[in-house]
Amino acid sequence: VQVTVIIAAGKITDVQALTLPSDRQRSAEISQQAGPLLHDEVVQAQSAQIDILSGATFTSDSYAQSVQSALDQAHL
Amino acid sequence: MVRVEHVMGTVVSLHLRDPGIADAAVDGVFGWFHEVDARFSTYREDSEVSRLGRGALGVGESSDDVREVLALCDDVHRESEGIFEVWGRRHGPPFDPSALVKGWSVDRAAAMLEGAGARNFYLNAGGDVVGRGGAQPGRGWRVGIVHPEELDKVAAVITATDCAVATSGAYERGHHIVDPRSGRPSSGLLSMTVVGPSLARADAYATAAYVMGREGVGWVSGRPGYEAYAITAQHRAVFTAGFARLLTSVTLDPVPGPSA
């Protein structure tokens, strides 16, 4: 089955099961977020109480401004 | 304890929550990253990778580590039907396994730490993460996936214990991922995140799946143990059912929108 997850303000608010549209392999279960990822659904990193940040490679230069840098500072 | 070092062209952070792990073990891990830098850098003419690329070193003469990386690159090349390519790309060095080496070296470092008795730690190498255990008893690590356009915000949060998380995107380093079929930067996605047991594979899969676009999510779901989360140019998140199970609901103050 395909599952649609609707996220608002970082919370999963609804989960809908859909039938898989094609005969793709069983493992190809794809979920799609129904709503657009808008500004008000995006979470300020500080308020999300995260431990780690994953993102496309930050460089030595951009590290200083990164959220990971702030997380490191908080525990140093 | 936390240790942060500039190495491999980025910054590696280690957060170790277990007390009593020998300093020598931590020194060994960072020594390893510097060694990888010297041996696998495409920026150093005398590195094994540079010598392989210009034919000054044969595959058979390479170290076991280089051959292990080559075998992994070959695997992902086959699995991705040639989209993941480390040899002879149009731009850049003739042999460039960078999209896999960083993750591979972090997998090895995590094994070194486990060998020294560490159970609860994470390593973050420029946004590519390996976590073991959790942040505190009974809770895994909360990993924020950076919003590709607002780098101080997260688009999603997952909670995981033993895992690797890698993200590829057009941001930060510009359009650095090129589709080998067209020689042009891939388009259609702002970012692609892959979660799974090995960071070497997660990193390589994220690179390939980012090029594939939305189809990449389905492709990753066909890799046993791996899950994907993509953000499209239309600001929609597309992800596998397995990824949905990792998503964490975070309670927080509402963030005002730009027009609010």
PDB file of C-alpha atoms in Angstrom, chain A residues 3 5 7 9-12 24-25 27-60 62-63 67-68 71-72 75-76, chain B residues 2 4 6 9-11 13 15 17 102 122 124 126-127 129 135 139 141-147 150-154 165 167 169 171-173 214 218 221-222 235-241 249-250 252 255 258:
ATOM      1  CA  VAL A   3       0.604   5.766   2.581  1.00  0.00           C
ATOM      2  CA  VAL A   5       1.178  11.360   5.578  1.00  0.00           C
ATOM      3  CA  ILE A   7       2.285  17.002   8.279  1.00  0.00           C
ATOM      4  CA  ALA A   9       3.650  22.314  11.986  1.00  0.00           C
ATOM      5  CA  GLY A  10       5.950  19.335  12.230  1.00  0.00           C
ATOM      6  CA  LYS A  11       3.264  17.008  13.562  1.00  0.00           C
ATOM      7  CA  ILE A  12       1.827  14.061  11.723  1.00  0.00           C
ATOM      8  CA  ARG A  24       6.005  -1.847  -8.911  1.00  0.00           C
ATOM      9  CA  GLN A  25       7.934  -4.145  -6.671  1.00  0.00           C
ATOM     10  CA  SER A  27       9.413  -2.827  -1.615  1.00  0.00           C
ATOM     11  CA  ALA A  28       8.627   0.302  -3.575  1.00  0.00           C
ATOM     12  CA  GLU A  29       6.193   1.614  -1.007  1.00  0.00           C
ATOM     13  CA  ILE A  30       6.209   5.312  -1.493  1.00  0.00           C
ATOM     14  CA  SER A  31       4.578   7.796   0.777  1.00  0.00           C
ATOM     15  CA  GLN A  32       3.805  11.275  -0.304  1.00  0.00           C
ATOM     16  CA  GLN A  33       3.218  14.223   1.848  1.00  0.00           C
ATOM     17  CA  ALA A  34      -0.045  15.664   0.669  1.00  0.00           C
ATOM     18  CA  GLY A  35       0.462  19.258   1.686  1.00  0.00           C
ATOM     19  CA  PRO A  36       3.114  21.575   0.349  1.00  0.00           C
ATOM     20  CA  LEU A  37       6.104  22.182   2.544  1.00  0.00           C
ATOM     21  CA  LEU A  38       5.380  25.782   3.399  1.00  0.00           C
ATOM     22  CA  HIS A  39       7.117  28.189   5.696  1.00  0.00           C
ATOM     23  CA  ASP A  40       4.705  27.698   8.542  1.00  0.00           C
ATOM     24  CA  GLU A  41       5.237  23.938   8.426  1.00  0.00           C
ATOM     25  CA  VAL A  42       8.957  24.262   8.714  1.00  0.00           C
ATOM     26  CA  VAL A  43      10.482  24.021  12.126  1.00  0.00           C
ATOM     27  CA  GLN A  44      13.071  26.335  13.628  1.00  0.00           C
ATOM     28  CA  ALA A  45      15.978  24.048  14.320  1.00  0.00           C
ATOM     29  CA  GLN A  46      16.426  25.349  17.872  1.00  0.00           C
ATOM     30  CA  SER A  47      12.838  24.657  18.848  1.00  0.00           C
ATOM     31  CA  ALA A  48      12.809  21.155  17.405  1.00  0.00           C
ATOM     32  CA  GLN A  49      15.146  19.867  20.144  1.00  0.00           C
ATOM     33  CA  ILE A  50      17.262  18.007  17.680  1.00  0.00           C
ATOM     34  CA  ASP A  51      20.590  16.341  18.505  1.00  0.00           C
ATOM     35  CA  ILE A  52      22.061  16.154  15.010  1.00  0.00           C
ATOM     36  CA  LEU A  53      21.684  17.947  11.706  1.00  0.00           C
ATOM     37  CA  SER A  54      21.775  16.155   8.359  1.00  0.00           C
ATOM     38  CA  GLY A  55      22.152  18.247   5.231  1.00  0.00           C
ATOM     39  CA  ALA A  56      24.026  18.468   1.962  1.00  0.00           C
ATOM     40  CA  THR A  57      27.702  18.803   2.707  1.00  0.00           C
ATOM     41  CA  PHE A  58      28.644  21.898   4.580  1.00  0.00           C
ATOM     42  CA  THR A  59      32.190  23.057   4.046  1.00  0.00           C
ATOM     43  CA  SER A  60      34.794  24.154   6.553  1.00  0.00           C
ATOM     44  CA  SER A  62      29.949  27.297   6.086  1.00  0.00           C
ATOM     45  CA  TYR A  63      30.187  25.159   9.230  1.00  0.00           C
ATOM     46  CA  VAL A  67      22.983  24.534  13.112  1.00  0.00           C
ATOM     47  CA  GLN A  68      25.407  21.656  13.718  1.00  0.00           C
ATOM     48  CA  LEU A  71      24.696  21.911  18.596  1.00  0.00           C
ATOM     49  CA  ASP A  72      28.426  21.301  19.025  1.00  0.00           C
ATOM     50  CA  HIS A  75      27.791  20.435  24.387  1.00  0.00           C
ATOM     51  CA  LEU A  76      31.430  21.521  24.286  1.00  0.00           C
TER      52      LEU A  76
ATOM     53  CA  VAL B   2      32.294  16.570  22.070  1.00  0.00           C
ATOM     54  CA  VAL B   4      35.176  18.878  16.474  1.00  0.00           C
ATOM     55  CA  HIS B   6      38.315  20.376  10.371  1.00  0.00           C
ATOM     56  CA  GLY B   9      37.337  19.417   3.410  1.00  0.00           C
ATOM     57  CA  THR B  10      34.619  19.707   6.014  1.00  0.00           C
ATOM     58  CA  VAL B  11      34.056  19.542   9.756  1.00  0.00           C
ATOM     59  CA  SER B  13      31.835  16.380  15.023  1.00  0.00           C
ATOM     60  CA  HIS B  15      29.315  13.526  20.347  1.00  0.00           C
ATOM     61  CA  ARG B  17      27.700  10.170  25.646  1.00  0.00           C
ATOM     62  CA  LYS B 102      33.476  10.161   3.421  1.00  0.00           C
ATOM     63  CA  TYR B 122      27.230  10.088  16.814  1.00  0.00           C
ATOM     64  CA  ASN B 124      28.594  14.042  11.795  1.00  0.00           C
ATOM     65  CA  GLY B 126      29.617  17.728   7.036  1.00  0.00           C
ATOM     66  CA  GLY B 127      25.961  16.742   7.320  1.00  0.00           C
ATOM     67  CA  VAL B 129      25.691  11.187  10.075  1.00  0.00           C
ATOM     68  CA  ALA B 135      21.091  10.726  23.198  1.00  0.00           C
ATOM     69  CA  ARG B 139      15.620   7.748  23.505  1.00  0.00           C
ATOM     70  CA  TRP B 141      19.033  10.409  18.332  1.00  0.00           C
ATOM     71  CA  ARG B 142      16.807  13.137  16.906  1.00  0.00           C
ATOM     72  CA  VAL B 143      18.124  13.975  13.482  1.00  0.00           C
ATOM     73  CA  GLY B 144      16.905  17.142  11.810  1.00  0.00           C
ATOM     74  CA  ILE B 145      16.830  17.212   8.008  1.00  0.00           C
ATOM     75  CA  VAL B 146      17.882  20.695   6.926  1.00  0.00           C
ATOM     76  CA  HIS B 147      15.367  22.694   4.963  1.00  0.00           C
ATOM     77  CA  GLU B 150      16.270  27.896   4.892  1.00  0.00           C
ATOM     78  CA  LEU B 151      19.392  26.398   6.360  1.00  0.00           C
ATOM     79  CA  ASP B 152      18.575  27.423   9.932  1.00  0.00           C
ATOM     80  CA  LYS B 153      15.391  25.373   9.804  1.00  0.00           C
ATOM     81  CA  VAL B 154      14.565  21.720   9.589  1.00  0.00           C
ATOM     82  CA  VAL B 165      21.744   9.479   7.428  1.00  0.00           C
ATOM     83  CA  THR B 167      21.621  14.155   2.385  1.00  0.00           C
ATOM     84  CA  GLY B 169      21.246  18.674  -2.493  1.00  0.00           C
ATOM     85  CA  TYR B 171      22.468  23.991  -2.034  1.00  0.00           C
ATOM     86  CA  GLU B 172      25.707  24.795  -0.172  1.00  0.00           C
ATOM     87  CA  ARG B 173      28.084  23.731  -2.948  1.00  0.00           C
ATOM     88  CA  ARG B 214      11.267  11.690  -7.626  1.00  0.00           C
ATOM     89  CA  GLY B 218      11.224   4.378  -5.316  1.00  0.00           C
ATOM     90  CA  SER B 221      13.052   1.764  -1.362  1.00  0.00           C
ATOM     91  CA  GLY B 222      14.233  -1.176  -3.476  1.00  0.00           C
ATOM     92  CA  HIS B 235       8.174  22.113  -1.927  1.00  0.00           C
ATOM     93  CA  ARG B 236       6.602  18.737  -1.500  1.00  0.00           C
ATOM     94  CA  ALA B 237       8.121  16.002   0.552  1.00  0.00           C
ATOM     95  CA  VAL B 238       8.100  12.563  -1.052  1.00  0.00           C
ATOM     96  CA  PHE B 239       9.247   9.685   1.080  1.00  0.00           C
ATOM     97  CA  THR B 240       9.134   5.957   1.606  1.00  0.00           C
ATOM     98  CA  ALA B 241       6.740   4.288   4.022  1.00  0.00           C
ATOM     99  CA  SER B 249       6.333  14.561  15.831  1.00  0.00           C
ATOM    100  CA  VAL B 250       7.889  17.571  17.494  1.00  0.00           C
ATOM    101  CA  LEU B 252       6.997  23.471  19.405  1.00  0.00           C
ATOM    102  CA  VAL B 255       6.905  29.528  13.401  1.00  0.00           C
ATOM    103  CA  PRO B 258       6.628  35.290   5.916  1.00  0.00           C
TER     104      PRO B 258
END
